[in-house]
Amino acid sequence: MNTPETVAPEWIRPHMDTALCLAEAALAAGEFPVGCVIACQDQIVSTGARTSSSGQHPNETDHAEIRALQEYFALDAPPPAETCIVISTLEPCLMCFGALLISGFRTIAYAYEDAMGGGTSANLSVLPPLYRNACPRIIPGIRRNRSLRLFQQFFRNPETIYWKNSLLSQYTLSQALPPEV
């Protein structure tokens, strides 16, 4: 079962900071603020940020995790996926979670939970063996408040159309944050 862990190794935090910088850049470009890195030990091997979420017809395949996967597979000699960790500012959706599992990644960390479409809590035991036997390690909540601030900024923007008034926007805007220090 993909049971979330509550304690994350310290070395994940700097990688999440990089993912958050990617999410901040996406937000500055008017995109949904998701950034993702794939790291092998202390080295980031690929990155991705959400694109194509603005406008009347958003492209739902240009997710940060998919873009990081594409960059990973474009490497001449990528490290084995099972030795890497995927670090995203938003819990991967079912599409991204499935793609990560099929690609062999077994450790996934994220900052902010996707109350509307997060895939990491899916009951893999009822799925075919390709997914059921994956046994991923899920590490939620790394730098959650920093990521939440980005999503609140996104959803508070009056020009935002993407997922406006959705369960995710309502949930996000209802979350209380401690004051910034």
Tab-separated table of N, CA and C in Angstrom:
chain	number	residue	atom	x	y	z
A	1	MET	N	0.844	-1.180	0.000
A	1	MET	CA	0.000	0.000	0.000
A	1	MET	C	0.887	1.241	0.000
A	2	ASN	N	0.422	2.293	-0.612
A	2	ASN	CA	1.176	3.533	-0.675
A	2	ASN	C	0.833	4.410	0.526
A	3	THR	N	1.407	4.068	1.657
A	3	THR	CA	1.156	4.778	2.907
A	3	THR	C	2.092	5.982	3.018
A	4	PRO	N	1.521	7.178	3.267
A	4	PRO	CA	2.374	8.352	3.409
A	4	PRO	C	3.262	8.273	4.641
A	5	GLU	N	4.453	8.808	4.503
A	5	GLU	CA	5.377	8.920	5.628
A	5	GLU	C	5.258	10.327	6.188
A	6	THR	N	5.496	10.468	7.470
A	6	THR	CA	5.364	11.783	8.087
A	6	THR	C	6.700	12.484	8.286
A	7	VAL	N	7.798	11.752	8.241
A	7	VAL	CA	9.113	12.347	8.446
A	7	VAL	C	9.920	12.201	7.161
A	8	ALA	N	10.476	13.299	6.717
A	8	ALA	CA	11.263	13.285	5.485
A	8	ALA	C	12.727	13.514	5.804
A	9	PRO	N	13.602	12.869	5.062
A	9	PRO	CA	15.030	13.144	5.237
A	9	PRO	C	15.330	14.616	4.935
A	10	GLU	N	16.248	15.200	5.668
A	10	GLU	CA	16.608	16.610	5.494
A	10	GLU	C	17.065	16.939	4.078
A	11	TRP	N	17.720	15.986	3.397
A	11	TRP	CA	18.275	16.287	2.074
A	11	TRP	C	17.196	16.543	1.026
A	12	ILE	N	15.932	16.222	1.332
A	12	ILE	CA	14.854	16.478	0.372
A	12	ILE	C	14.529	17.970	0.308
A	13	ARG	N	14.656	18.672	1.408
A	13	ARG	CA	14.221	20.070	1.475
A	13	ARG	C	14.903	20.983	0.447
A	14	PRO	N	16.218	20.926	0.270
A	14	PRO	CA	16.817	21.789	-0.756
A	14	PRO	C	16.312	21.475	-2.170
A	15	HIS	N	16.027	20.217	-2.434
A	15	HIS	CA	15.470	19.854	-3.744
A	15	HIS	C	14.048	20.403	-3.887
A	16	MET	N	13.271	20.376	-2.799
A	16	MET	CA	11.934	20.967	-2.846
A	16	MET	C	12.033	22.466	-3.067
A	17	ASP	N	13.045	23.111	-2.489
A	17	ASP	CA	13.237	24.538	-2.726
A	17	ASP	C	13.432	24.821	-4.212
A	18	THR	N	14.160	23.952	-4.897
A	18	THR	CA	14.346	24.109	-6.341
A	18	THR	C	13.017	23.939	-7.065
A	19	ALA	N	12.241	22.927	-6.679
A	19	ALA	CA	10.919	22.716	-7.290
A	19	ALA	C	10.022	23.929	-7.046
A	20	LEU	N	10.100	24.506	-5.849
A	20	LEU	CA	9.298	25.690	-5.549
A	20	LEU	C	9.727	26.890	-6.389
A	21	CYS	N	11.013	27.022	-6.667
A	21	CYS	CA	11.482	28.096	-7.566
A	21	CYS	C	10.902	27.910	-8.970
A	22	LEU	N	10.829	26.663	-9.427
A	22	LEU	CA	10.206	26.377	-10.729
A	22	LEU	C	8.722	26.737	-10.703
A	23	ALA	N	8.054	26.439	-9.583
A	23	ALA	CA	6.634	26.769	-9.450
A	23	ALA	C	6.435	28.289	-9.420
A	24	GLU	N	7.326	29.001	-8.750
A	24	GLU	CA	7.245	30.460	-8.713
A	24	GLU	C	7.409	31.044	-10.118
A	25	ALA	N	8.320	30.487	-10.898
A	25	ALA	CA	8.513	30.949	-12.276
A	25	ALA	C	7.272	30.654	-13.124
A	26	ALA	N	6.669	29.498	-12.910
A	26	ALA	CA	5.435	29.163	-13.635
A	26	ALA	C	4.339	30.167	-13.280
A	27	LEU	N	4.195	30.461	-11.989
A	27	LEU	CA	3.198	31.427	-11.546
A	27	LEU	C	3.453	32.798	-12.173
A	28	ALA	N	4.700	33.223	-12.195
A	28	ALA	CA	5.048	34.518	-12.792
A	28	ALA	C	4.708	34.565	-14.279
A	29	ALA	N	4.697	33.394	-14.923
A	29	ALA	CA	4.355	33.302	-16.346
A	29	ALA	C	2.856	33.112	-16.561
A	30	GLY	N	2.080	33.155	-15.465
A	30	GLY	CA	0.638	32.992	-15.574
A	30	GLY	C	0.167	31.550	-15.600
A	31	GLU	N	1.060	30.631	-15.245
A	31	GLU	CA	0.736	29.200	-15.265
A	31	GLU	C	0.386	28.701	-13.870
A	32	PHE	N	-0.219	27.520	-13.825
A	32	PHE	CA	-0.519	26.832	-12.578
A	32	PHE	C	0.815	26.572	-11.881
A	33	PRO	N	0.972	26.953	-10.603
A	33	PRO	CA	2.299	26.954	-9.971
A	33	PRO	C	2.790	25.589	-9.479
A	34	VAL	N	3.158	24.740	-10.420
A	34	VAL	CA	3.700	23.428	-10.064
A	34	VAL	C	5.099	23.293	-10.642
A	35	GLY	N	6.022	22.871	-9.790
A	35	GLY	CA	7.385	22.568	-10.211
A	35	GLY	C	7.740	21.172	-9.733
A	36	CYS	N	8.635	20.518	-10.456
A	36	CYS	CA	9.009	19.152	-10.112
A	36	CYS	C	10.484	18.946	-10.425
A	37	VAL	N	11.158	18.217	-9.559
A	37	VAL	CA	12.532	17.800	-9.829
A	37	VAL	C	12.637	16.294	-9.619
A	38	ILE	N	13.514	15.694	-10.374
A	38	ILE	CA	13.876	14.300	-10.149
A	38	ILE	C	15.325	14.329	-9.707
A	39	ALA	N	15.579	13.764	-8.526
A	39	ALA	CA	16.919	13.796	-7.951
A	39	ALA	C	17.401	12.386	-7.666
A	40	CYS	N	18.690	12.217	-7.818
A	40	CYS	CA	19.348	10.976	-7.442
A	40	CYS	C	20.375	11.354	-6.389
A	41	GLN	N	20.083	10.987	-5.151
A	41	GLN	CA	20.871	11.375	-3.991
A	41	GLN	C	20.921	12.895	-3.909
A	42	ASP	N	22.086	13.496	-3.974
A	42	ASP	CA	22.141	14.950	-3.801
A	42	ASP	C	22.174	15.711	-5.119
A	43	GLN	N	21.922	15.042	-6.238
A	43	GLN	CA	22.009	15.705	-7.537
A	43	GLN	C	20.661	15.689	-8.255
A	44	ILE	N	20.227	16.859	-8.692
A	44	ILE	CA	19.022	16.960	-9.510
A	44	ILE	C	19.397	16.541	-10.928
A	45	VAL	N	18.643	15.597	-11.482
A	45	VAL	CA	18.945	15.104	-12.831
A	45	VAL	C	17.961	15.618	-13.871
A	46	SER	N	16.770	16.059	-13.454
A	46	SER	CA	15.834	16.658	-14.406
A	46	SER	C	14.827	17.526	-13.654
A	47	THR	N	14.221	18.448	-14.389
A	47	THR	CA	13.252	19.371	-13.806
A	47	THR	C	12.089	19.555	-14.759
A	48	GLY	N	10.994	20.043	-14.216
A	48	GLY	CA	9.836	20.376	-15.041
A	48	GLY	C	8.962	21.376	-14.332
A	49	ALA	N	8.271	22.182	-15.097
A	49	ALA	CA	7.314	23.139	-14.552
A	49	ALA	C	6.047	23.059	-15.393
A	50	ARG	N	4.929	23.370	-14.788
A	50	ARG	CA	3.639	23.309	-15.479
A	50	ARG	C	3.606	24.349	-16.579
A	51	THR	N	3.149	23.951	-17.738
A	51	THR	CA	2.940	24.866	-18.856
A	51	THR	C	1.562	24.599	-19.459
A	52	SER	N	1.146	25.487	-20.302
A	52	SER	CA	-0.092	25.327	-21.092
A	52	SER	C	-1.352	25.225	-20.238
A	53	SER	N	-1.359	25.882	-19.068
A	53	SER	CA	-2.561	25.867	-18.227
A	53	SER	C	-3.382	27.137	-18.381
A	54	SER	N	-2.857	28.110	-19.097
A	54	SER	CA	-3.601	29.357	-19.269
A	54	SER	C	-4.350	29.332	-20.595
A	55	GLY	N	-5.281	30.236	-20.729
A	55	GLY	CA	-6.072	30.308	-21.951
A	55	GLY	C	-7.354	29.495	-21.849
A	56	GLN	N	-8.121	29.529	-22.911
A	56	GLN	CA	-9.432	28.872	-22.932
A	56	GLN	C	-9.351	27.352	-23.035
A	57	HIS	N	-8.254	26.823	-23.590
A	57	HIS	CA	-8.129	25.385	-23.803
A	57	HIS	C	-6.797	24.876	-23.244
A	58	PRO	N	-6.726	24.690	-21.916
A	58	PRO	CA	-5.461	24.230	-21.325
A	58	PRO	C	-5.116	22.813	-21.782
A	59	ASN	N	-3.835	22.584	-21.932
A	59	ASN	CA	-3.332	21.261	-22.312
A	59	ASN	C	-3.098	20.480	-21.029
A	60	GLU	N	-3.819	19.420	-20.835
A	60	GLU	CA	-3.734	18.662	-19.585
A	60	GLU	C	-2.645	17.596	-19.582
A	61	THR	N	-1.737	17.639	-20.540
A	61	THR	CA	-0.608	16.707	-20.485
A	61	THR	C	0.707	17.402	-20.167
A	62	ASP	N	0.716	18.714	-20.120
A	62	ASP	CA	1.948	19.452	-19.841
A	62	ASP	C	2.125	19.701	-18.344
A	63	HIS	N	1.982	18.646	-17.564
A	63	HIS	CA	2.177	18.737	-16.119
A	63	HIS	C	3.667	18.747	-15.799
A	64	ALA	N	4.017	19.333	-14.680
A	64	ALA	CA	5.418	19.449	-14.274
A	64	ALA	C	6.096	18.083	-14.185
A	65	GLU	N	5.392	17.090	-13.640
A	65	GLU	CA	5.980	15.756	-13.482
A	65	GLU	C	6.248	15.104	-14.842
A	66	ILE	N	5.334	15.277	-15.778
A	66	ILE	CA	5.512	14.711	-17.122
A	66	ILE	C	6.687	15.390	-17.816
A	67	ARG	N	6.798	16.690	-17.655
A	67	ARG	CA	7.916	17.416	-18.282
A	67	ARG	C	9.252	16.992	-17.662
A	68	ALA	N	9.271	16.771	-16.336
A	68	ALA	CA	10.496	16.274	-15.685
A	68	ALA	C	10.820	14.865	-16.170
A	69	LEU	N	9.800	14.028	-16.348
A	69	LEU	CA	10.017	12.675	-16.890
A	69	LEU	C	10.601	12.735	-18.303
A	70	GLN	N	10.071	13.603	-19.134
A	70	GLN	CA	10.572	13.737	-20.502
A	70	GLN	C	12.046	14.143	-20.500
A	71	GLU	N	12.402	15.072	-19.628
A	71	GLU	CA	13.801	15.498	-19.534
A	71	GLU	C	14.675	14.360	-19.007
A	72	TYR	N	14.162	13.620	-18.031
A	72	TYR	CA	14.890	12.471	-17.470
A	72	TYR	C	15.182	11.445	-18.563
A	73	PHE	N	14.171	11.104	-19.347
A	73	PHE	CA	14.358	10.085	-20.383
A	73	PHE	C	15.166	10.588	-21.581
A	74	ALA	N	15.370	11.890	-21.689
A	74	ALA	CA	16.213	12.442	-22.748
A	74	ALA	C	17.696	12.410	-22.373
A	75	LEU	N	18.002	12.095	-21.112
A	75	LEU	CA	19.399	11.994	-20.686
A	75	LEU	C	20.080	10.826	-21.390
A	76	ASP	N	21.367	10.966	-21.675
A	76	ASP	CA	22.110	9.881	-22.308
A	76	ASP	C	22.157	8.632	-21.439
A	77	ALA	N	22.370	8.827	-20.151
A	77	ALA	CA	22.456	7.688	-19.231
A	77	ALA	C	21.793	8.067	-17.904
A	78	PRO	N	20.447	8.070	-17.869
A	78	PRO	CA	19.798	8.442	-16.612
A	78	PRO	C	20.061	7.403	-15.534
A	79	PRO	N	20.165	7.839	-14.283
A	79	PRO	CA	20.327	6.861	-13.198
A	79	PRO	C	19.065	5.996	-13.117
A	80	PRO	N	19.166	4.800	-12.567
A	80	PRO	CA	17.973	3.952	-12.455
A	80	PRO	C	16.862	4.671	-11.683
A	81	ALA	N	15.664	4.602	-12.210
A	81	ALA	CA	14.531	5.315	-11.603
A	81	ALA	C	14.323	4.930	-10.150
A	82	GLU	N	14.525	3.668	-9.819
A	82	GLU	CA	14.277	3.228	-8.437
A	82	GLU	C	15.279	3.813	-7.448
A	83	THR	N	16.357	4.412	-7.942
A	83	THR	CA	17.332	5.060	-7.062
A	83	THR	C	17.081	6.564	-6.935
A	84	CYS	N	16.083	7.053	-7.633
A	84	CYS	CA	15.777	8.486	-7.659
A	84	CYS	C	14.545	8.799	-6.822
A	85	ILE	N	14.353	10.082	-6.573
A	85	ILE	CA	13.158	10.565	-5.893
A	85	ILE	C	12.534	11.655	-6.741
A	86	VAL	N	11.228	11.624	-6.846
A	86	VAL	CA	10.474	12.651	-7.545
A	86	VAL	C	9.941	13.605	-6.487
A	87	ILE	N	10.196	14.893	-6.678
A	87	ILE	CA	9.824	15.909	-5.696
A	87	ILE	C	8.995	16.968	-6.413
A	88	SER	N	7.739	17.097	-6.012
A	88	SER	CA	6.812	17.999	-6.685
A	88	SER	C	6.162	18.942	-5.677
A	89	THR	N	5.807	20.127	-6.148
A	89	THR	CA	5.176	21.100	-5.272
A	89	THR	C	3.695	20.821	-5.047
A	90	LEU	N	3.109	19.960	-5.880
A	90	LEU	CA	1.720	19.546	-5.723
A	90	LEU	C	1.665	18.032	-5.834
A	91	GLU	N	0.836	17.409	-5.029
A	91	GLU	CA	0.651	15.963	-5.104
A	91	GLU	C	0.351	15.566	-6.549
A	92	PRO	N	1.074	14.599	-7.101
A	92	PRO	CA	0.820	14.189	-8.484
A	92	PRO	C	-0.608	13.689	-8.693
A	93	CYS	N	-1.176	14.064	-9.834
A	93	CYS	CA	-2.497	13.572	-10.201
A	93	CYS	C	-2.384	12.091	-10.593
A	94	LEU	N	-3.508	11.470	-10.888
A	94	LEU	CA	-3.489	10.051	-11.273
A	94	LEU	C	-2.649	9.799	-12.518
A	95	MET	N	-2.752	10.697	-13.517
A	95	MET	CA	-1.970	10.522	-14.742
A	95	MET	C	-0.478	10.528	-14.429
A	96	CYS	N	-0.038	11.518	-13.677
A	96	CYS	CA	1.386	11.636	-13.364
A	96	CYS	C	1.845	10.521	-12.436
A	97	PHE	N	1.030	10.197	-11.440
A	97	PHE	CA	1.371	9.131	-10.511
A	97	PHE	C	1.530	7.813	-11.263
A	98	GLY	N	0.605	7.519	-12.156
A	98	GLY	CA	0.705	6.300	-12.957
A	98	GLY	C	1.944	6.295	-13.837
A	99	ALA	N	2.231	7.416	-14.478
A	99	ALA	CA	3.417	7.505	-15.335
A	99	ALA	C	4.697	7.308	-14.526
A	100	LEU	N	4.738	7.868	-13.330
A	100	LEU	CA	5.916	7.709	-12.471
A	100	LEU	C	6.095	6.255	-12.052
A	101	LEU	N	5.007	5.596	-11.670
A	101	LEU	CA	5.094	4.194	-11.263
A	101	LEU	C	5.519	3.302	-12.422
A	102	ILE	N	4.900	3.498	-13.585
A	102	ILE	CA	5.253	2.696	-14.758
A	102	ILE	C	6.717	2.901	-15.136
A	103	SER	N	7.211	4.106	-14.903
A	103	SER	CA	8.603	4.424	-15.245
A	103	SER	C	9.598	3.903	-14.211
A	104	GLY	N	9.114	3.349	-13.116
A	104	GLY	CA	10.000	2.722	-12.139
A	104	GLY	C	10.341	3.553	-10.916
A	105	PHE	N	9.784	4.752	-10.798
A	105	PHE	CA	10.061	5.587	-9.626
A	105	PHE	C	9.277	5.047	-8.437
A	106	ARG	N	9.934	4.970	-7.292
A	106	ARG	CA	9.305	4.375	-6.125
A	106	ARG	C	9.240	5.316	-4.925
A	107	THR	N	9.871	6.486	-5.023
A	107	THR	CA	9.804	7.462	-3.935
A	107	THR	C	9.323	8.789	-4.502
A	108	ILE	N	8.238	9.277	-3.919
A	108	ILE	CA	7.624	10.514	-4.386
A	108	ILE	C	7.358	11.396	-3.175
A	109	ALA	N	7.868	12.611	-3.228
A	109	ALA	CA	7.627	13.597	-2.175
A	109	ALA	C	6.874	14.770	-2.787
A	110	TYR	N	5.989	15.346	-2.014
A	110	TYR	CA	5.279	16.524	-2.518
A	110	TYR	C	5.041	17.512	-1.382
A	111	ALA	N	4.768	18.759	-1.779
A	111	ALA	CA	4.562	19.828	-0.807
A	111	ALA	C	3.098	19.931	-0.391
A	112	TYR	N	2.233	20.153	-1.360
A	112	TYR	CA	0.828	20.463	-1.069
A	112	TYR	C	-0.076	19.376	-1.620
A	113	GLU	N	-1.027	18.950	-0.799
A	113	GLU	CA	-1.954	17.901	-1.199
A	113	GLU	C	-2.952	18.425	-2.226
A	114	ASP	N	-3.259	17.611	-3.211
A	114	ASP	CA	-4.254	17.963	-4.226
A	114	ASP	C	-5.585	17.356	-3.798
A	115	ALA	N	-6.394	18.156	-3.119
A	115	ALA	CA	-7.660	17.679	-2.565
A	115	ALA	C	-8.653	17.266	-3.641
A	116	MET	N	-8.434	17.705	-4.861
A	116	MET	CA	-9.372	17.406	-5.939
A	116	MET	C	-8.901	16.250	-6.817
A	117	GLY	N	-7.610	16.190	-7.107
A	117	GLY	CA	-7.150	15.212	-8.088
A	117	GLY	C	-5.890	14.467	-7.725
A	118	GLY	N	-5.470	14.540	-6.471
A	118	GLY	CA	-4.244	13.851	-6.067
A	118	GLY	C	-4.371	12.345	-6.238
A	119	GLY	N	-3.327	11.739	-6.768
A	119	GLY	CA	-3.378	10.312	-7.056
A	119	GLY	C	-2.652	9.420	-6.078
A	120	THR	N	-1.868	9.983	-5.180
A	120	THR	CA	-1.003	9.129	-4.354
A	120	THR	C	-1.740	8.336	-3.290
A	121	SER	N	-2.985	8.700	-3.018
A	121	SER	CA	-3.744	7.927	-2.037
A	121	SER	C	-4.638	6.883	-2.710
A	122	ALA	N	-4.482	6.716	-4.010
A	122	ALA	CA	-5.266	5.710	-4.727
A	122	ALA	C	-4.984	4.323	-4.157
A	123	ASN	N	-6.009	3.519	-4.084
A	123	ASN	CA	-5.877	2.151	-3.583
A	123	ASN	C	-5.284	1.278	-4.685
A	124	LEU	N	-3.976	1.128	-4.662
A	124	LEU	CA	-3.292	0.362	-5.708
A	124	LEU	C	-3.616	-1.127	-5.641
A	125	SER	N	-4.075	-1.610	-4.509
A	125	SER	CA	-4.318	-3.045	-4.353
A	125	SER	C	-5.440	-3.552	-5.250
A	126	VAL	N	-6.302	-2.668	-5.732
A	126	VAL	CA	-7.399	-3.092	-6.601
A	126	VAL	C	-7.064	-2.918	-8.085
A	127	LEU	N	-5.862	-2.475	-8.365
A	127	LEU	CA	-5.445	-2.239	-9.749
A	127	LEU	C	-4.644	-3.425	-10.282
A	128	PRO	N	-4.412	-3.458	-11.596
A	128	PRO	CA	-3.607	-4.541	-12.178
A	128	PRO	C	-2.193	-4.572	-11.582
A	129	PRO	N	-1.491	-5.700	-11.741
A	129	PRO	CA	-0.179	-5.901	-11.108
A	129	PRO	C	0.857	-4.814	-11.400
A	130	LEU	N	0.813	-4.232	-12.572
A	130	LEU	CA	1.781	-3.188	-12.920
A	130	LEU	C	1.790	-2.081	-11.870
A	131	TYR	N	0.616	-1.751	-11.353
A	131	TYR	CA	0.491	-0.719	-10.328
A	131	TYR	C	0.487	-1.327	-8.926
A	132	ARG	N	-0.259	-2.395	-8.764
A	132	ARG	CA	-0.431	-3.033	-7.455
A	132	ARG	C	0.901	-3.424	-6.832
A	133	ASN	N	1.844	-3.870	-7.642
A	133	ASN	CA	3.134	-4.346	-7.134
A	133	ASN	C	4.187	-3.245	-7.005
A	134	ALA	N	3.813	-2.012	-7.278
A	134	ALA	CA	4.791	-0.918	-7.271
A	134	ALA	C	5.284	-0.566	-5.866
A	135	CYS	N	4.422	-0.566	-4.872
A	135	CYS	CA	4.775	-0.248	-3.480
A	135	CYS	C	5.545	1.071	-3.334
A	136	PRO	N	4.961	2.183	-3.775
A	136	PRO	CA	5.689	3.454	-3.683
A	136	PRO	C	5.802	3.967	-2.251
A	137	ARG	N	6.836	4.736	-2.020
A	137	ARG	CA	7.056	5.453	-0.755
A	137	ARG	C	6.614	6.892	-1.008
A	138	ILE	N	5.641	7.354	-0.243
A	138	ILE	CA	5.074	8.688	-0.425
A	138	ILE	C	5.460	9.553	0.776
A	139	ILE	N	6.009	10.736	0.484
A	139	ILE	CA	6.430	11.662	1.546
A	139	ILE	C	5.709	13.000	1.314
A	140	PRO	N	4.601	13.239	2.033
A	140	PRO	CA	3.829	14.469	1.815
A	140	PRO	C	4.274	15.619	2.718
A	141	GLY	N	3.865	16.831	2.347
A	141	GLY	CA	3.955	17.978	3.234
A	141	GLY	C	5.295	18.676	3.338
A	142	ILE	N	6.226	18.396	2.418
A	142	ILE	CA	7.540	19.055	2.466
A	142	ILE	C	7.377	20.499	1.969
A	143	ARG	N	7.627	21.462	2.822
A	143	ARG	CA	7.472	22.885	2.492
A	143	ARG	C	6.031	23.210	2.068
A	144	ARG	N	5.071	22.558	2.726
A	144	ARG	CA	3.659	22.707	2.369
A	144	ARG	C	3.201	24.161	2.354
A	145	ASN	N	3.511	24.920	3.406
A	145	ASN	CA	3.009	26.289	3.496
A	145	ASN	C	3.536	27.170	2.371
A	146	ARG	N	4.763	26.980	1.991
A	146	ARG	CA	5.325	27.792	0.893
A	146	ARG	C	4.595	27.479	-0.416
A	147	SER	N	4.316	26.216	-0.652
A	147	SER	CA	3.574	25.832	-1.849
A	147	SER	C	2.131	26.334	-1.776
A	148	LEU	N	1.504	26.181	-0.611
A	148	LEU	CA	0.137	26.655	-0.432
A	148	LEU	C	0.030	28.140	-0.748
A	149	ARG	N	0.998	28.941	-0.314
A	149	ARG	CA	0.975	30.379	-0.609
A	149	ARG	C	0.931	30.633	-2.115
A	150	LEU	N	1.695	29.846	-2.881
A	150	LEU	CA	1.691	30.016	-4.337
A	150	LEU	C	0.316	29.706	-4.922
A	151	PHE	N	-0.300	28.619	-4.458
A	151	PHE	CA	-1.618	28.253	-4.969
A	151	PHE	C	-2.678	29.263	-4.547
A	152	GLN	N	-2.583	29.795	-3.345
A	152	GLN	CA	-3.528	30.828	-2.921
A	152	GLN	C	-3.369	32.078	-3.779
A	153	GLN	N	-2.127	32.439	-4.065
A	153	GLN	CA	-1.882	33.594	-4.940
A	153	GLN	C	-2.478	33.348	-6.317
A	154	PHE	N	-2.297	32.153	-6.843
A	154	PHE	CA	-2.839	31.796	-8.159
A	154	PHE	C	-4.364	31.917	-8.165
A	155	PHE	N	-5.019	31.296	-7.192
A	155	PHE	CA	-6.476	31.276	-7.188
A	155	PHE	C	-7.095	32.622	-6.814
A	156	ARG	N	-6.346	33.477	-6.128
A	156	ARG	CA	-6.861	34.819	-5.787
A	156	ARG	C	-6.727	35.793	-6.957
A	157	ASN	N	-5.971	35.459	-7.944
A	157	ASN	CA	-5.782	36.324	-9.103
A	157	ASN	C	-7.096	36.382	-9.896
A	158	PRO	N	-7.677	37.570	-10.058
A	158	PRO	CA	-8.957	37.658	-10.772
A	158	PRO	C	-8.866	37.225	-12.240
A	159	GLU	N	-7.673	37.197	-12.804
A	159	GLU	CA	-7.507	36.777	-14.203
A	159	GLU	C	-7.380	35.262	-14.358
A	160	THR	N	-7.268	34.548	-13.247
A	160	THR	CA	-7.139	33.093	-13.302
A	160	THR	C	-8.443	32.468	-13.780
A	161	ILE	N	-8.337	31.606	-14.781
A	161	ILE	CA	-9.480	30.840	-15.286
A	161	ILE	C	-9.318	29.374	-14.891
A	162	TYR	N	-8.092	28.890	-14.929
A	162	TYR	CA	-7.804	27.468	-14.718
A	162	TYR	C	-8.238	27.026	-13.327
A	163	TRP	N	-9.112	26.068	-13.274
A	163	TRP	CA	-9.658	25.479	-12.043
A	163	TRP	C	-10.307	26.507	-11.108
A	164	LYS	N	-10.702	27.648	-11.665
A	164	LYS	CA	-11.403	28.669	-10.881
A	164	LYS	C	-12.695	28.070	-10.337
A	165	ASN	N	-12.980	28.276	-9.066
A	165	ASN	CA	-14.180	27.789	-8.377
A	165	ASN	C	-14.263	26.264	-8.292
A	166	SER	N	-13.158	25.586	-8.480
A	166	SER	CA	-13.116	24.127	-8.372
A	166	SER	C	-12.984	23.724	-6.903
A	167	LEU	N	-13.114	22.434	-6.653
A	167	LEU	CA	-12.880	21.930	-5.304
A	167	LEU	C	-11.476	22.298	-4.838
A	168	LEU	N	-10.486	22.201	-5.733
A	168	LEU	CA	-9.115	22.538	-5.341
A	168	LEU	C	-8.996	24.018	-4.969
A	169	SER	N	-9.594	24.907	-5.754
A	169	SER	CA	-9.484	26.336	-5.416
A	169	SER	C	-10.215	26.631	-4.110
A	170	GLN	N	-11.387	26.045	-3.902
A	170	GLN	CA	-12.129	26.273	-2.660
A	170	GLN	C	-11.352	25.745	-1.456
A	171	TYR	N	-10.829	24.540	-1.571
A	171	TYR	CA	-10.041	23.948	-0.492
A	171	TYR	C	-8.808	24.803	-0.200
A	172	THR	N	-8.115	25.204	-1.247
A	172	THR	CA	-6.880	25.980	-1.106
A	172	THR	C	-7.146	27.314	-0.428
A	173	LEU	N	-8.166	27.992	-0.881
A	173	LEU	CA	-8.458	29.320	-0.312
A	173	LEU	C	-9.010	29.232	1.103
A	174	SER	N	-9.482	28.067	1.527
A	174	SER	CA	-9.982	27.915	2.889
A	174	SER	C	-8.874	27.557	3.888
A	175	GLN	N	-7.680	27.275	3.396
A	175	GLN	CA	-6.581	26.877	4.259
A	175	GLN	C	-5.963	28.081	4.956
A	176	ALA	N	-5.812	27.973	6.267
A	176	ALA	CA	-5.179	29.048	7.043
A	176	ALA	C	-3.662	28.859	7.009
A	177	LEU	N	-2.979	29.955	6.899
A	177	LEU	CA	-1.518	29.946	6.892
A	177	LEU	C	-0.998	30.761	8.074
A	178	PRO	N	0.090	30.310	8.666
A	178	PRO	CA	0.705	31.165	9.689
A	178	PRO	C	1.270	32.417	9.019
A	179	PRO	N	1.359	33.511	9.761
A	179	PRO	CA	1.933	34.722	9.163
A	179	PRO	C	3.374	34.482	8.709
A	180	GLU	N	3.740	35.164	7.621
A	180	GLU	CA	5.120	35.043	7.142
A	180	GLU	C	6.049	35.737	8.127
A	181	VAL	N	7.210	35.142	8.324
A	181	VAL	CA	8.183	35.709	9.267
A	181	VAL	C	9.194	36.534	8.531
